[in-house]
PDB file of C-alpha atoms in Angstrom:
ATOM      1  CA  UNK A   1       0.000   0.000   0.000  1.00 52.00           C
ATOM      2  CA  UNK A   2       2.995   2.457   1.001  1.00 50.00           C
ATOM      3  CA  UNK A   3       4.049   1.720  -2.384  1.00 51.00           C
ATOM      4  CA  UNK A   4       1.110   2.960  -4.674  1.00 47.00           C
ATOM      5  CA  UNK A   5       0.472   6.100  -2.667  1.00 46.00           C
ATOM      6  CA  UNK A   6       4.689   6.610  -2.847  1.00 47.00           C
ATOM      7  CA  UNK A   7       3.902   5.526  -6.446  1.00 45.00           C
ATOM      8  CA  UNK A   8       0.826   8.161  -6.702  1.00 47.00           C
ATOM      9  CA  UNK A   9       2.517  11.456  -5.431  1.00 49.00           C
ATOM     10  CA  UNK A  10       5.709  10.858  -7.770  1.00 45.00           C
ATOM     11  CA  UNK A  11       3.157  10.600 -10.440  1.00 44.00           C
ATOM     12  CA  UNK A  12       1.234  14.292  -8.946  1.00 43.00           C
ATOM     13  CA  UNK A  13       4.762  15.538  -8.179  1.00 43.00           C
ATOM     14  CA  UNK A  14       5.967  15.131 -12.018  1.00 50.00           C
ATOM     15  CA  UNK A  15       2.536  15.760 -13.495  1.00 45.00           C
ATOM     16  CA  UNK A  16       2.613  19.280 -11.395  1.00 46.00           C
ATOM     17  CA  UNK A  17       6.301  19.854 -12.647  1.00 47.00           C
ATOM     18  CA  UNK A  18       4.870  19.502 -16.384  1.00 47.00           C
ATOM     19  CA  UNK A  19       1.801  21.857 -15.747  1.00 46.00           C
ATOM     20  CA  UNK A  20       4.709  24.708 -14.537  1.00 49.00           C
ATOM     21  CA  UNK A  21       6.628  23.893 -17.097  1.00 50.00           C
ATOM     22  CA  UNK A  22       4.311  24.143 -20.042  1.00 48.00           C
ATOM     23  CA  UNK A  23       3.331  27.901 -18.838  1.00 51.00           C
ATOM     24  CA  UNK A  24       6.584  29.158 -19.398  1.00 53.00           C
ATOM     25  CA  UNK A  25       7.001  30.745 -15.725  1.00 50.00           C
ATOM     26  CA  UNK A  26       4.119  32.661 -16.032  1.00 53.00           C
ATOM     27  CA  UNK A  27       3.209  31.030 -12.553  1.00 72.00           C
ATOM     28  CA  UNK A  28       5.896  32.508 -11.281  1.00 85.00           C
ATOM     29  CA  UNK A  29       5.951  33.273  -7.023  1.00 87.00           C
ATOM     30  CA  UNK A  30       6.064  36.632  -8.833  1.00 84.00           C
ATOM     31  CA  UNK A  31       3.555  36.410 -10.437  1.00 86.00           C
ATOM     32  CA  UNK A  32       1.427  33.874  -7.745  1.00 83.00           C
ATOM     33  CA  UNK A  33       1.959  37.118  -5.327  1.00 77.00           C
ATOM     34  CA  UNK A  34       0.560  39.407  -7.919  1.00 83.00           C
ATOM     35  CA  UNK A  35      -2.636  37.853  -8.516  1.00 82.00           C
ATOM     36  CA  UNK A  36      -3.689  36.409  -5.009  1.00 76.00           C
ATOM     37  CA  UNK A  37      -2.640  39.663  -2.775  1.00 78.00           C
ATOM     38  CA  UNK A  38      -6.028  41.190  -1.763  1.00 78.00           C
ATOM     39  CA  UNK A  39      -7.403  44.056  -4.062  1.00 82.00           C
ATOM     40  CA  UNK A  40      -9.235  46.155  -2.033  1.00 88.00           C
ATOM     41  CA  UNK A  41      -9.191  49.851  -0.425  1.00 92.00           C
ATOM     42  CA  UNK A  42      -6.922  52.468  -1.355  1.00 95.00           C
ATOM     43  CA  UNK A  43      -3.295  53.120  -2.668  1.00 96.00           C
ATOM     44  CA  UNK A  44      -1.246  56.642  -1.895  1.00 97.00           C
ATOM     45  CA  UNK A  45       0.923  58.358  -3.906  1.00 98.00           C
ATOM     46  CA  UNK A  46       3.593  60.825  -2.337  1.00 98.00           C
ATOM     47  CA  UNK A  47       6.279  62.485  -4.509  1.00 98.00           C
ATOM     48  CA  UNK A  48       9.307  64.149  -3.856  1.00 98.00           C
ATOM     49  CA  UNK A  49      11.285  66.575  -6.390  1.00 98.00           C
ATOM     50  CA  UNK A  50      14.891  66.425  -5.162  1.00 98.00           C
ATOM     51  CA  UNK A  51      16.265  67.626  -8.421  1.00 98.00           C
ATOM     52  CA  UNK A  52      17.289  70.958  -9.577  1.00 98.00           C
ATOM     53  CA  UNK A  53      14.726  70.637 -12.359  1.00 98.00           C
ATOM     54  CA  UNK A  54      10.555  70.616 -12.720  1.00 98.00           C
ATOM     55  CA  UNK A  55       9.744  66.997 -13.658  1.00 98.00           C
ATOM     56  CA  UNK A  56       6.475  65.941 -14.946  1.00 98.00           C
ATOM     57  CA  UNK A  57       4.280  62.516 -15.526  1.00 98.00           C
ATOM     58  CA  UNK A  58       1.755  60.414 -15.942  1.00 98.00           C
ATOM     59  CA  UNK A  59       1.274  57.999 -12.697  1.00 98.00           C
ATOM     60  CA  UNK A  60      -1.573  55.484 -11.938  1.00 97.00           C
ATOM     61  CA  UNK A  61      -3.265  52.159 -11.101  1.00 97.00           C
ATOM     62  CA  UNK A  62      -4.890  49.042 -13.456  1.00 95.00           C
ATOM     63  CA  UNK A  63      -5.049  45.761 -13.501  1.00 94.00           C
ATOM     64  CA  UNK A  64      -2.691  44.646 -16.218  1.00 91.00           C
ATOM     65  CA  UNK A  65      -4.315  41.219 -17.093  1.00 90.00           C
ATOM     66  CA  UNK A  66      -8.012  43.134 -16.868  1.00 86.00           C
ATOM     67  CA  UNK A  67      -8.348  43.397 -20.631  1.00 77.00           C
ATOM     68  CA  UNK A  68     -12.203  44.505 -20.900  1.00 82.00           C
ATOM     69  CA  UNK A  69     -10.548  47.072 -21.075  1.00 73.00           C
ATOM     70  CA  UNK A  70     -10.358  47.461 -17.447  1.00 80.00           C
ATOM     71  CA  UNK A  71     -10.923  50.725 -15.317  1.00 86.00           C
ATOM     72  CA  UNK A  72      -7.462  52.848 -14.965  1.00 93.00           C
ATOM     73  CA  UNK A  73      -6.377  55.058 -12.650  1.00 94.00           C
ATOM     74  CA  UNK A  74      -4.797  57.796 -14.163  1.00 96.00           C
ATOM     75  CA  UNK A  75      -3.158  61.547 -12.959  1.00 97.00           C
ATOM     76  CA  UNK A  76      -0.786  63.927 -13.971  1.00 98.00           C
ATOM     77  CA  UNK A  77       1.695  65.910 -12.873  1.00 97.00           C
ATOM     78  CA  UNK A  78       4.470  68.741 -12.685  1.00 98.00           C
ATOM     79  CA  UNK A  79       6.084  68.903  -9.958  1.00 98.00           C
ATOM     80  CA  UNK A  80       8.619  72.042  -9.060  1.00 98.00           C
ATOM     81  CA  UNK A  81      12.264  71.642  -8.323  1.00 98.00           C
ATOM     82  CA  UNK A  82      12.978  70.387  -4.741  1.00 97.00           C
ATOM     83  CA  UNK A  83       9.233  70.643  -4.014  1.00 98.00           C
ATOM     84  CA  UNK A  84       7.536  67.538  -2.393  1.00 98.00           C
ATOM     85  CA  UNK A  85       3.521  67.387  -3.655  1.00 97.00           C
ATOM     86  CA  UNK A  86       0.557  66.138  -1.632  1.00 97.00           C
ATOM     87  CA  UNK A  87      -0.486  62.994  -1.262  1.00 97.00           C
ATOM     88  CA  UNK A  88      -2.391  61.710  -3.909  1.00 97.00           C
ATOM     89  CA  UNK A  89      -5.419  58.712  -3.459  1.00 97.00           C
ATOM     90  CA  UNK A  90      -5.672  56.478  -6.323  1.00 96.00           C
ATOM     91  CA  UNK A  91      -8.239  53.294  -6.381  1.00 95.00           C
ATOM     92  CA  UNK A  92      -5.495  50.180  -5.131  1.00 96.00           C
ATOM     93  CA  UNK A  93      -5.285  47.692  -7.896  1.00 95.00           C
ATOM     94  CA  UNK A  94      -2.300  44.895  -9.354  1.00 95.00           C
ATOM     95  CA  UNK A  95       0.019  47.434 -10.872  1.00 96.00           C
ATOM     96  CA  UNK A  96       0.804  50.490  -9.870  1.00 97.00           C
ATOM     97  CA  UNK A  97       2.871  52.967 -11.962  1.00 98.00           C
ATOM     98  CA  UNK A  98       4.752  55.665 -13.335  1.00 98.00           C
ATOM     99  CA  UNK A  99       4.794  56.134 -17.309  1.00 95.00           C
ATOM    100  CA  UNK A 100       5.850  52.758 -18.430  1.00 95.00           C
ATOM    101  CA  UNK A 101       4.512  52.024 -22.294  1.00 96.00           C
ATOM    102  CA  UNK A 102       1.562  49.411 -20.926  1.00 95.00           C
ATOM    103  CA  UNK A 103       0.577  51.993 -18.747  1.00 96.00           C
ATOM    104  CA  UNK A 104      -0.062  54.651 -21.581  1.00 96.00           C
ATOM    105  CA  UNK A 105      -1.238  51.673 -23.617  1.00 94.00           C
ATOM    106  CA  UNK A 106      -4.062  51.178 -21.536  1.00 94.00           C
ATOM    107  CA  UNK A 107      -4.548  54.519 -21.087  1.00 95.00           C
ATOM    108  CA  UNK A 108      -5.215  55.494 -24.570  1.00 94.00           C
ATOM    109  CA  UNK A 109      -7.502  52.077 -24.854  1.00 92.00           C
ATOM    110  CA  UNK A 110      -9.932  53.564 -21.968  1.00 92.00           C
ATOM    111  CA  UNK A 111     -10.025  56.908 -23.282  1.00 92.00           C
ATOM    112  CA  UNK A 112      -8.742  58.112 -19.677  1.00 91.00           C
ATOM    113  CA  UNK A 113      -6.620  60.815 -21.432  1.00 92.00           C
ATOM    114  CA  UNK A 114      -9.858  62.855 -22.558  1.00 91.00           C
ATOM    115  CA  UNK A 115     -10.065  64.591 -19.920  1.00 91.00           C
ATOM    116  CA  UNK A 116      -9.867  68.852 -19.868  1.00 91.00           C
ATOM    117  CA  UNK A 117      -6.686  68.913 -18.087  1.00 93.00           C
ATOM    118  CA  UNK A 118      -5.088  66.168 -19.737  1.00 96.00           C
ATOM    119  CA  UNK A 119      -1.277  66.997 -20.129  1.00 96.00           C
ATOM    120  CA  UNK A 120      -0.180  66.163 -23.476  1.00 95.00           C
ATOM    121  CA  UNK A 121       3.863  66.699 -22.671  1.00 96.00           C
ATOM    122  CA  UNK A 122       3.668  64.661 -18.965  1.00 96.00           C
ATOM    123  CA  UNK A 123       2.093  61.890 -21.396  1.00 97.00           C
ATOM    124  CA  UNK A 124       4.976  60.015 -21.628  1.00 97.00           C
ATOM    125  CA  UNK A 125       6.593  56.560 -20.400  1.00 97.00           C
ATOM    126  CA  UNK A 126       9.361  58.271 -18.592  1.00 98.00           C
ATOM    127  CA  UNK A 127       9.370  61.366 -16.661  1.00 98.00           C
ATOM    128  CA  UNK A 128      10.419  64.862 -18.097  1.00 98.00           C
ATOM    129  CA  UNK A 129      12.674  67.075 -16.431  1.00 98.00           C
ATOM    130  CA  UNK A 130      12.909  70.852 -17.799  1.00 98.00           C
ATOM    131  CA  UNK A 131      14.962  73.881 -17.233  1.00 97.00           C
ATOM    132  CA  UNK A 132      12.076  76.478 -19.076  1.00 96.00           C
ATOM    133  CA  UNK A 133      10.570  78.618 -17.323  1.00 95.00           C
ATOM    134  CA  UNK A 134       7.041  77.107 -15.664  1.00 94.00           C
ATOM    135  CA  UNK A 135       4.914  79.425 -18.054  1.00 94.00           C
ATOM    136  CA  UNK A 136       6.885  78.545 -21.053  1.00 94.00           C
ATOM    137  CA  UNK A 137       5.195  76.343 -24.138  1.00 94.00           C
ATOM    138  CA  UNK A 138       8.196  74.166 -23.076  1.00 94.00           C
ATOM    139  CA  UNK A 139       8.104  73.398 -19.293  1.00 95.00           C
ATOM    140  CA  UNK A 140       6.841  69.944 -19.224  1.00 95.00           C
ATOM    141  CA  UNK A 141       9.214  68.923 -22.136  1.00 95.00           C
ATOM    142  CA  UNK A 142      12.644  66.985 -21.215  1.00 96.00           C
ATOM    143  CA  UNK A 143      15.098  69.691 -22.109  1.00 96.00           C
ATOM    144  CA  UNK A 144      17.717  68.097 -19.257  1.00 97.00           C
ATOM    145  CA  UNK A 145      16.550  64.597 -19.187  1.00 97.00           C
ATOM    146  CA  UNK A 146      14.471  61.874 -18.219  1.00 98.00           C
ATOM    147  CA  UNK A 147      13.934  59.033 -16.099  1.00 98.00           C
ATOM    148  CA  UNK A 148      12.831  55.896 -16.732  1.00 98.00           C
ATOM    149  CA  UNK A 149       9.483  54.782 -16.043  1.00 96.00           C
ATOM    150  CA  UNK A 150       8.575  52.199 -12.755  1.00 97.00           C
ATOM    151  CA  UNK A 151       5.817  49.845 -12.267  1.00 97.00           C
ATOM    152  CA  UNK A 152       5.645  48.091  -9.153  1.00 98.00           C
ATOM    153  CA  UNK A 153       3.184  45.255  -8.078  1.00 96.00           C
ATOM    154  CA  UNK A 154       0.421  44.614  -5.739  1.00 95.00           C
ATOM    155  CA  UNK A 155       1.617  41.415  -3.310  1.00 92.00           C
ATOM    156  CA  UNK A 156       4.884  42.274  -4.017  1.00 92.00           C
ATOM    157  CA  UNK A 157       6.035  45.680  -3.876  1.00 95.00           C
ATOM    158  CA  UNK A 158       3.289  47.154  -1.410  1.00 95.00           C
ATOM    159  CA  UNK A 159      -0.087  45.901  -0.362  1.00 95.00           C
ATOM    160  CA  UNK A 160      -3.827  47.942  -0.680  1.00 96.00           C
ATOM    161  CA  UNK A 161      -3.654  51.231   1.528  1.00 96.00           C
ATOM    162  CA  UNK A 162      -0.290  51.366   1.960  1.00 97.00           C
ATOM    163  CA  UNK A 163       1.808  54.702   1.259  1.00 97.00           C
ATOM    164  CA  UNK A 164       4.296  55.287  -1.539  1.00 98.00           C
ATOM    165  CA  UNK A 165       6.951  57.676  -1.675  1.00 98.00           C
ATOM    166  CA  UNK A 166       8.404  58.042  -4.669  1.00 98.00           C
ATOM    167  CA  UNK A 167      11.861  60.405  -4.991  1.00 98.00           C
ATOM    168  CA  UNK A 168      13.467  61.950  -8.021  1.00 98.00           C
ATOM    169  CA  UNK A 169      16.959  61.922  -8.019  1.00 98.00           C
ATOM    170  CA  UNK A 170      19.922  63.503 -10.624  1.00 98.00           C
ATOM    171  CA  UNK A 171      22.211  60.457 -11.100  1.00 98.00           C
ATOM    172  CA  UNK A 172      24.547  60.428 -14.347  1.00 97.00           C
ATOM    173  CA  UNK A 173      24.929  57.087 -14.312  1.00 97.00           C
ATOM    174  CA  UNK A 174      21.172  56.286 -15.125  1.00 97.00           C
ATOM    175  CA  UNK A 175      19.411  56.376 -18.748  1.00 96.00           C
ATOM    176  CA  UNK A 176      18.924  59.958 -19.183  1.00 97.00           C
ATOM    177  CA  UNK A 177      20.152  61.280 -16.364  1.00 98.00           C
ATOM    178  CA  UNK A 178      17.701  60.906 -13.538  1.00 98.00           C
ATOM    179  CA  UNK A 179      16.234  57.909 -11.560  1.00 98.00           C
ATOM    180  CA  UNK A 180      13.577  57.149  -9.577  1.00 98.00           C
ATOM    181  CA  UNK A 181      13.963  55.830  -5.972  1.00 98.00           C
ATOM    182  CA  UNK A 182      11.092  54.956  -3.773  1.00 98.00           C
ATOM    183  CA  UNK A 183       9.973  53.412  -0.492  1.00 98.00           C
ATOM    184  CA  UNK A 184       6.421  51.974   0.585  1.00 97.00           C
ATOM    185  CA  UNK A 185       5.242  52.916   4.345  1.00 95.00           C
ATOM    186  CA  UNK A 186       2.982  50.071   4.621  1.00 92.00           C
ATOM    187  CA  UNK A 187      -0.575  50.310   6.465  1.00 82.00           C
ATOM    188  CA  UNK A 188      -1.201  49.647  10.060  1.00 74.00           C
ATOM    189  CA  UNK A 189      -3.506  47.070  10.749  1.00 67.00           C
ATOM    190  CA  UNK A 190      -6.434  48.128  13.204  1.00 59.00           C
TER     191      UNK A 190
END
């Protein structure tokens, strides 16, 4: 009898093995984290400007394997030189971003950019950093630099109502010039 159950879970363990193996990782503990973390509540956004430059974005929330099209959280901003903004409240959901090309993807698939102050130069999948003056045609365009776009995940990275602060940095040593740092400042449980 010890046998055929020995027998039986060598036959579960390598039929399991196969099943993993024919996704192609997509089951990753990733991606297992992703997808079973509770969705529900809140997310905050803080920001904090410690360049010598104004640097504006797009920044938001989705769900990135809701394709009906899915709802999306989406803002803007410009955000002076060493200047920290106020908190902003997005809906928590799976992926939570700044610029990033799926992000703006999904953006332009739910129409959330037609909107009266939509921001057609913070629009982008990195953020813009700009010398010009603030009521120049060019002050949200990336006259010093850029840096590259972040997307962190739900179950992973931070959990529904936590807080994340999210610092812009000069660094020469990153793709154009700037980087993006950030810490979560998770929620206390009642």
């Amino acid at each position: 009898m010890k046998s055929w159950i020995a027998l039986g879970n060598a036959v579960l363990a390598i039929a399991g093995a196969f099943v993993l193996a024919s996704f192609g990782g997509c089951l990753s503990p990733t991606f297992l984290a992703n997808q079973t973390a509770v969705r529900s509540g809140n997310l905050t956004f803080d920001f904090v400007n410690n360049t010598r430059f104004r640097a504006s974005f797009s920044f938001g929330t989705f769900d990135a394997l809701d394709r009906s099209p899915g709802n999306v959280g989406f803002e803007q901003m410009r955000l002076e030189a060493g200047l920290s903004a106020s908190p902003t409240v997005a809906q928590c959901a799976r992926n939570a971003v700044i610029g990033t090309q799926e992000f703006i993807d999904r953006v332009l698939a739910t129409d959330s950019d037609q909107t009266d102050d939509f921001d057609a130069d913070a629009f982008s999948t990195v953020v813009h950093f700009s010398s010009a003056p603030a009521d120049s045609a060019t002050a949200g365009l990336p006259d010093i630099g850029t840096a590259t776009g972040l997307e962190l995940l739900l179950g992973v990275d931070f959990s529904c109502d936590d807080r994340i602060v999210f610092t812009f940095e000069e660094d020469p040593d990153a793709p154009g010039g700037f980087r993006i740092d950030f810490v979560v400042i998770q929620d206390e449980p009642n």
